[in-house]
Amino acid sequence: MKYFALTGALFIGLILAPLAVAQQELYRPPLGDIMGKIQLRHIKLWFAGKLGNWELATYEVDEIKASLETAADLYRGIPAELVTNTADPIHAIMAAIEAKDGAAFAKGYGDLTIACNACHQGIGRSFIVIQTPTASPFTDQSFSPPKR
């Protein structure tokens, strides 16, 4: 009896395991969800840089870069040059963060915002216009550098 139970469990495992893997590979987050996440990080990046919290700014720009790469990998229909147009502003932001240069950060941030809007226009979504935020929706997070 134990033999049949073990064989049955093994059989079920052999059948269900590939199905579970296949389902995981089929999931692709909607592009709008990825972009919404980037937009939130774009806001956080602004306030972190504006207040000189360079550690948080580094984290946020790295997350934006990773999300843009994910979007480009998952959505091959987006013209590559539109996504790669964000590379120079991201590098400029990273350099400004490393130098702790607020003016260079603001310029790089503005250039990133322009690149985002150019991509939206290029894929027929010109009704999505990103701008420098005027107020933080994250009232539960401090963007000032931590006191150490």
PDB file of C-alpha atoms in Angstrom:
ATOM      1  CA  MET A   1       0.000   0.000   0.000  1.00  0.00           C
ATOM      2  CA  LYS A   2       2.843   2.409   0.844  1.00  0.00           C
ATOM      3  CA  TYR A   3       4.327   1.642  -2.560  1.00  0.00           C
ATOM      4  CA  PHE A   4       1.143   2.743  -4.341  1.00  0.00           C
ATOM      5  CA  ALA A   5       0.858   5.905  -2.259  1.00  0.00           C
ATOM      6  CA  LEU A   6       4.502   6.812  -2.939  1.00  0.00           C
ATOM      7  CA  THR A   7       4.119   6.043  -6.643  1.00  0.00           C
ATOM      8  CA  GLY A   8       0.927   8.109  -6.803  1.00  0.00           C
ATOM      9  CA  ALA A   9       2.562  11.068  -5.056  1.00  0.00           C
ATOM     10  CA  LEU A  10       5.569  10.840  -7.362  1.00  0.00           C
ATOM     11  CA  PHE A  11       3.296  10.663 -10.411  1.00  0.00           C
ATOM     12  CA  ILE A  12       1.280  13.685  -9.277  1.00  0.00           C
ATOM     13  CA  GLY A  13       4.497  15.608  -8.571  1.00  0.00           C
ATOM     14  CA  LEU A  14       5.869  14.809 -12.017  1.00  0.00           C
ATOM     15  CA  ILE A  15       2.664  16.003 -13.661  1.00  0.00           C
ATOM     16  CA  LEU A  16       2.009  19.118 -11.559  1.00  0.00           C
ATOM     17  CA  ALA A  17       5.564  20.473 -11.237  1.00  0.00           C
ATOM     18  CA  PRO A  18       5.966  21.364 -14.940  1.00  0.00           C
ATOM     19  CA  LEU A  19       2.486  22.922 -14.938  1.00  0.00           C
ATOM     20  CA  ALA A  20       3.392  25.135 -11.987  1.00  0.00           C
ATOM     21  CA  VAL A  21       6.605  26.252 -13.685  1.00  0.00           C
ATOM     22  CA  ALA A  22       4.733  26.917 -16.935  1.00  0.00           C
ATOM     23  CA  GLN A  23       2.176  29.076 -15.112  1.00  0.00           C
ATOM     24  CA  GLN A  24       4.921  31.110 -13.434  1.00  0.00           C
ATOM     25  CA  GLU A  25       6.583  31.711 -16.790  1.00  0.00           C
ATOM     26  CA  LEU A  26       3.299  32.835 -18.327  1.00  0.00           C
ATOM     27  CA  TYR A  27       2.724  35.662 -15.863  1.00  0.00           C
ATOM     28  CA  ARG A  28       3.716  39.014 -17.261  1.00  0.00           C
ATOM     29  CA  PRO A  29       2.799  42.100 -15.235  1.00  0.00           C
ATOM     30  CA  PRO A  30       0.861  44.640 -17.278  1.00  0.00           C
ATOM     31  CA  LEU A  31       3.043  47.406 -18.690  1.00  0.00           C
ATOM     32  CA  GLY A  32       0.887  49.973 -16.901  1.00  0.00           C
ATOM     33  CA  ASP A  33       1.671  48.318 -13.568  1.00  0.00           C
ATOM     34  CA  ILE A  34       5.410  48.439 -14.251  1.00  0.00           C
ATOM     35  CA  MET A  35       5.147  52.078 -15.323  1.00  0.00           C
ATOM     36  CA  GLY A  36       3.041  52.951 -12.264  1.00  0.00           C
ATOM     37  CA  LYS A  37       5.777  51.501 -10.077  1.00  0.00           C
ATOM     38  CA  ILE A  38       8.360  53.571 -11.965  1.00  0.00           C
ATOM     39  CA  GLN A  39       6.240  56.689 -11.511  1.00  0.00           C
ATOM     40  CA  LEU A  40       6.131  56.173  -7.741  1.00  0.00           C
ATOM     41  CA  ARG A  41       9.890  55.691  -7.652  1.00  0.00           C
ATOM     42  CA  HIS A  42      10.305  58.799  -9.847  1.00  0.00           C
ATOM     43  CA  ILE A  43       8.476  60.804  -7.179  1.00  0.00           C
ATOM     44  CA  LYS A  44      10.535  59.308  -4.362  1.00  0.00           C
ATOM     45  CA  LEU A  45      13.740  59.904  -6.313  1.00  0.00           C
ATOM     46  CA  TRP A  46      12.904  63.592  -6.623  1.00  0.00           C
ATOM     47  CA  PHE A  47      12.304  64.142  -2.932  1.00  0.00           C
ATOM     48  CA  ALA A  48      15.319  62.060  -1.895  1.00  0.00           C
ATOM     49  CA  GLY A  49      17.601  64.060  -4.195  1.00  0.00           C
ATOM     50  CA  LYS A  50      16.015  67.400  -3.348  1.00  0.00           C
ATOM     51  CA  LEU A  51      16.647  66.786   0.362  1.00  0.00           C
ATOM     52  CA  GLY A  52      20.112  65.300  -0.151  1.00  0.00           C
ATOM     53  CA  ASN A  53      19.268  61.782   0.933  1.00  0.00           C
ATOM     54  CA  TRP A  54      21.778  60.331  -1.515  1.00  0.00           C
ATOM     55  CA  GLU A  55      21.499  56.796  -0.172  1.00  0.00           C
ATOM     56  CA  LEU A  56      17.743  56.720  -0.816  1.00  0.00           C
ATOM     57  CA  ALA A  57      18.221  58.453  -4.186  1.00  0.00           C
ATOM     58  CA  THR A  58      20.693  55.740  -5.206  1.00  0.00           C
ATOM     59  CA  TYR A  59      18.210  53.055  -4.238  1.00  0.00           C
ATOM     60  CA  GLU A  60      15.359  54.680  -6.151  1.00  0.00           C
ATOM     61  CA  VAL A  61      17.324  55.308  -9.354  1.00  0.00           C
ATOM     62  CA  ASP A  62      18.589  51.706  -9.288  1.00  0.00           C
ATOM     63  CA  GLU A  63      14.999  50.486  -8.944  1.00  0.00           C
ATOM     64  CA  ILE A  64      13.854  52.718 -11.821  1.00  0.00           C
ATOM     65  CA  LYS A  65      16.641  51.344 -14.008  1.00  0.00           C
ATOM     66  CA  ALA A  66      15.746  47.748 -13.141  1.00  0.00           C
ATOM     67  CA  SER A  67      12.044  48.344 -13.826  1.00  0.00           C
ATOM     68  CA  LEU A  68      12.787  49.956 -17.190  1.00  0.00           C
ATOM     69  CA  GLU A  69      14.938  46.947 -18.099  1.00  0.00           C
ATOM     70  CA  THR A  70      12.103  44.616 -17.083  1.00  0.00           C
ATOM     71  CA  ALA A  71       9.639  46.555 -19.217  1.00  0.00           C
ATOM     72  CA  ALA A  72      11.986  46.411 -22.217  1.00  0.00           C
ATOM     73  CA  ASP A  73      12.509  42.659 -21.760  1.00  0.00           C
ATOM     74  CA  LEU A  74       8.832  41.827 -21.332  1.00  0.00           C
ATOM     75  CA  TYR A  75       7.417  44.203 -23.939  1.00  0.00           C
ATOM     76  CA  ARG A  76       9.459  43.808 -27.100  1.00  0.00           C
ATOM     77  CA  GLY A  77       7.021  46.024 -29.034  1.00  0.00           C
ATOM     78  CA  ILE A  78       8.376  49.152 -27.355  1.00  0.00           C
ATOM     79  CA  PRO A  79      10.970  50.687 -29.692  1.00  0.00           C
ATOM     80  CA  ALA A  80      14.339  50.027 -28.043  1.00  0.00           C
ATOM     81  CA  GLU A  81      15.646  53.539 -28.646  1.00  0.00           C
ATOM     82  CA  LEU A  82      12.776  54.994 -26.619  1.00  0.00           C
ATOM     83  CA  VAL A  83      13.745  52.924 -23.582  1.00  0.00           C
ATOM     84  CA  THR A  84      17.491  53.383 -24.059  1.00  0.00           C
ATOM     85  CA  ASN A  85      16.965  57.172 -24.190  1.00  0.00           C
ATOM     86  CA  THR A  86      16.657  56.976 -20.411  1.00  0.00           C
ATOM     87  CA  ALA A  87      20.200  55.576 -20.059  1.00  0.00           C
ATOM     88  CA  ASP A  88      22.070  58.896 -20.284  1.00  0.00           C
ATOM     89  CA  PRO A  89      19.819  60.717 -17.799  1.00  0.00           C
ATOM     90  CA  ILE A  90      20.053  57.766 -15.397  1.00  0.00           C
ATOM     91  CA  HIS A  91      23.862  57.817 -15.638  1.00  0.00           C
ATOM     92  CA  ALA A  92      23.823  61.589 -15.089  1.00  0.00           C
ATOM     93  CA  ILE A  93      21.642  61.156 -12.010  1.00  0.00           C
ATOM     94  CA  MET A  94      23.957  58.458 -10.665  1.00  0.00           C
ATOM     95  CA  ALA A  95      26.998  60.700 -11.201  1.00  0.00           C
ATOM     96  CA  ALA A  96      25.226  63.624  -9.509  1.00  0.00           C
ATOM     97  CA  ILE A  97      24.312  61.426  -6.558  1.00  0.00           C
ATOM     98  CA  GLU A  98      27.889  60.225  -6.223  1.00  0.00           C
ATOM     99  CA  ALA A  99      29.121  63.823  -6.343  1.00  0.00           C
ATOM    100  CA  LYS A 100      26.300  64.937  -4.034  1.00  0.00           C
ATOM    101  CA  ASP A 101      25.572  67.673  -6.551  1.00  0.00           C
ATOM    102  CA  GLY A 102      22.010  68.947  -6.204  1.00  0.00           C
ATOM    103  CA  ALA A 103      22.076  71.073  -9.372  1.00  0.00           C
ATOM    104  CA  ALA A 104      23.378  68.214 -11.533  1.00  0.00           C
ATOM    105  CA  PHE A 105      20.824  65.913  -9.924  1.00  0.00           C
ATOM    106  CA  ALA A 106      17.974  68.294 -10.826  1.00  0.00           C
ATOM    107  CA  LYS A 107      19.211  68.521 -14.441  1.00  0.00           C
ATOM    108  CA  GLY A 108      19.523  64.741 -14.767  1.00  0.00           C
ATOM    109  CA  TYR A 109      16.092  64.313 -13.220  1.00  0.00           C
ATOM    110  CA  GLY A 110      14.607  66.797 -15.685  1.00  0.00           C
ATOM    111  CA  ASP A 111      16.281  64.960 -18.570  1.00  0.00           C
ATOM    112  CA  LEU A 112      14.904  61.641 -17.314  1.00  0.00           C
ATOM    113  CA  THR A 113      11.426  63.148 -17.146  1.00  0.00           C
ATOM    114  CA  ILE A 114      11.790  64.396 -20.735  1.00  0.00           C
ATOM    115  CA  ALA A 115      12.924  60.911 -21.857  1.00  0.00           C
ATOM    116  CA  CYS A 116       9.917  59.319 -20.146  1.00  0.00           C
ATOM    117  CA  ASN A 117       7.535  61.693 -21.905  1.00  0.00           C
ATOM    118  CA  ALA A 118       9.269  61.130 -25.269  1.00  0.00           C
ATOM    119  CA  CYS A 119       8.724  57.395 -24.837  1.00  0.00           C
ATOM    120  CA  HIS A 120       5.057  57.918 -23.990  1.00  0.00           C
ATOM    121  CA  GLN A 121       4.671  60.026 -27.128  1.00  0.00           C
ATOM    122  CA  GLY A 122       6.558  57.486 -29.228  1.00  0.00           C
ATOM    123  CA  ILE A 123       4.225  54.629 -28.286  1.00  0.00           C
ATOM    124  CA  GLY A 124       1.028  56.625 -28.729  1.00  0.00           C
ATOM    125  CA  ARG A 125       0.476  57.423 -25.056  1.00  0.00           C
ATOM    126  CA  SER A 126       1.130  61.162 -25.191  1.00  0.00           C
ATOM    127  CA  PHE A 127      -1.763  61.655 -22.773  1.00  0.00           C
ATOM    128  CA  ILE A 128       0.579  60.335 -20.038  1.00  0.00           C
ATOM    129  CA  VAL A 129       2.706  63.343 -19.094  1.00  0.00           C
ATOM    130  CA  ILE A 130       5.162  63.049 -16.231  1.00  0.00           C
ATOM    131  CA  GLN A 131       6.468  66.124 -14.412  1.00  0.00           C
ATOM    132  CA  THR A 132       8.532  67.071 -11.409  1.00  0.00           C
ATOM    133  CA  PRO A 133       6.300  66.505  -8.384  1.00  0.00           C
ATOM    134  CA  THR A 134       5.207  69.481  -6.335  1.00  0.00           C
ATOM    135  CA  ALA A 135       4.148  67.537  -3.235  1.00  0.00           C
ATOM    136  CA  SER A 136       4.850  64.061  -1.938  1.00  0.00           C
ATOM    137  CA  PRO A 137       1.974  61.612  -1.694  1.00  0.00           C
ATOM    138  CA  PHE A 138       4.157  59.636   0.726  1.00  0.00           C
ATOM    139  CA  THR A 139       3.273  61.341   3.975  1.00  0.00           C
ATOM    140  CA  ASP A 140       4.383  58.235   5.834  1.00  0.00           C
ATOM    141  CA  GLN A 141       8.004  58.448   4.636  1.00  0.00           C
ATOM    142  CA  SER A 142      10.737  60.925   5.489  1.00  0.00           C
ATOM    143  CA  PHE A 143      12.981  61.823   2.585  1.00  0.00           C
ATOM    144  CA  SER A 144      15.544  63.658   4.697  1.00  0.00           C
ATOM    145  CA  PRO A 145      18.845  61.880   5.220  1.00  0.00           C
ATOM    146  CA  PRO A 146      18.820  59.738   8.358  1.00  0.00           C
ATOM    147  CA  LYS A 147      20.567  61.143  11.403  1.00  0.00           C
ATOM    148  CA  ARG A 148      23.566  59.014  12.285  1.00  0.00           C
TER     149      ARG A 148
END
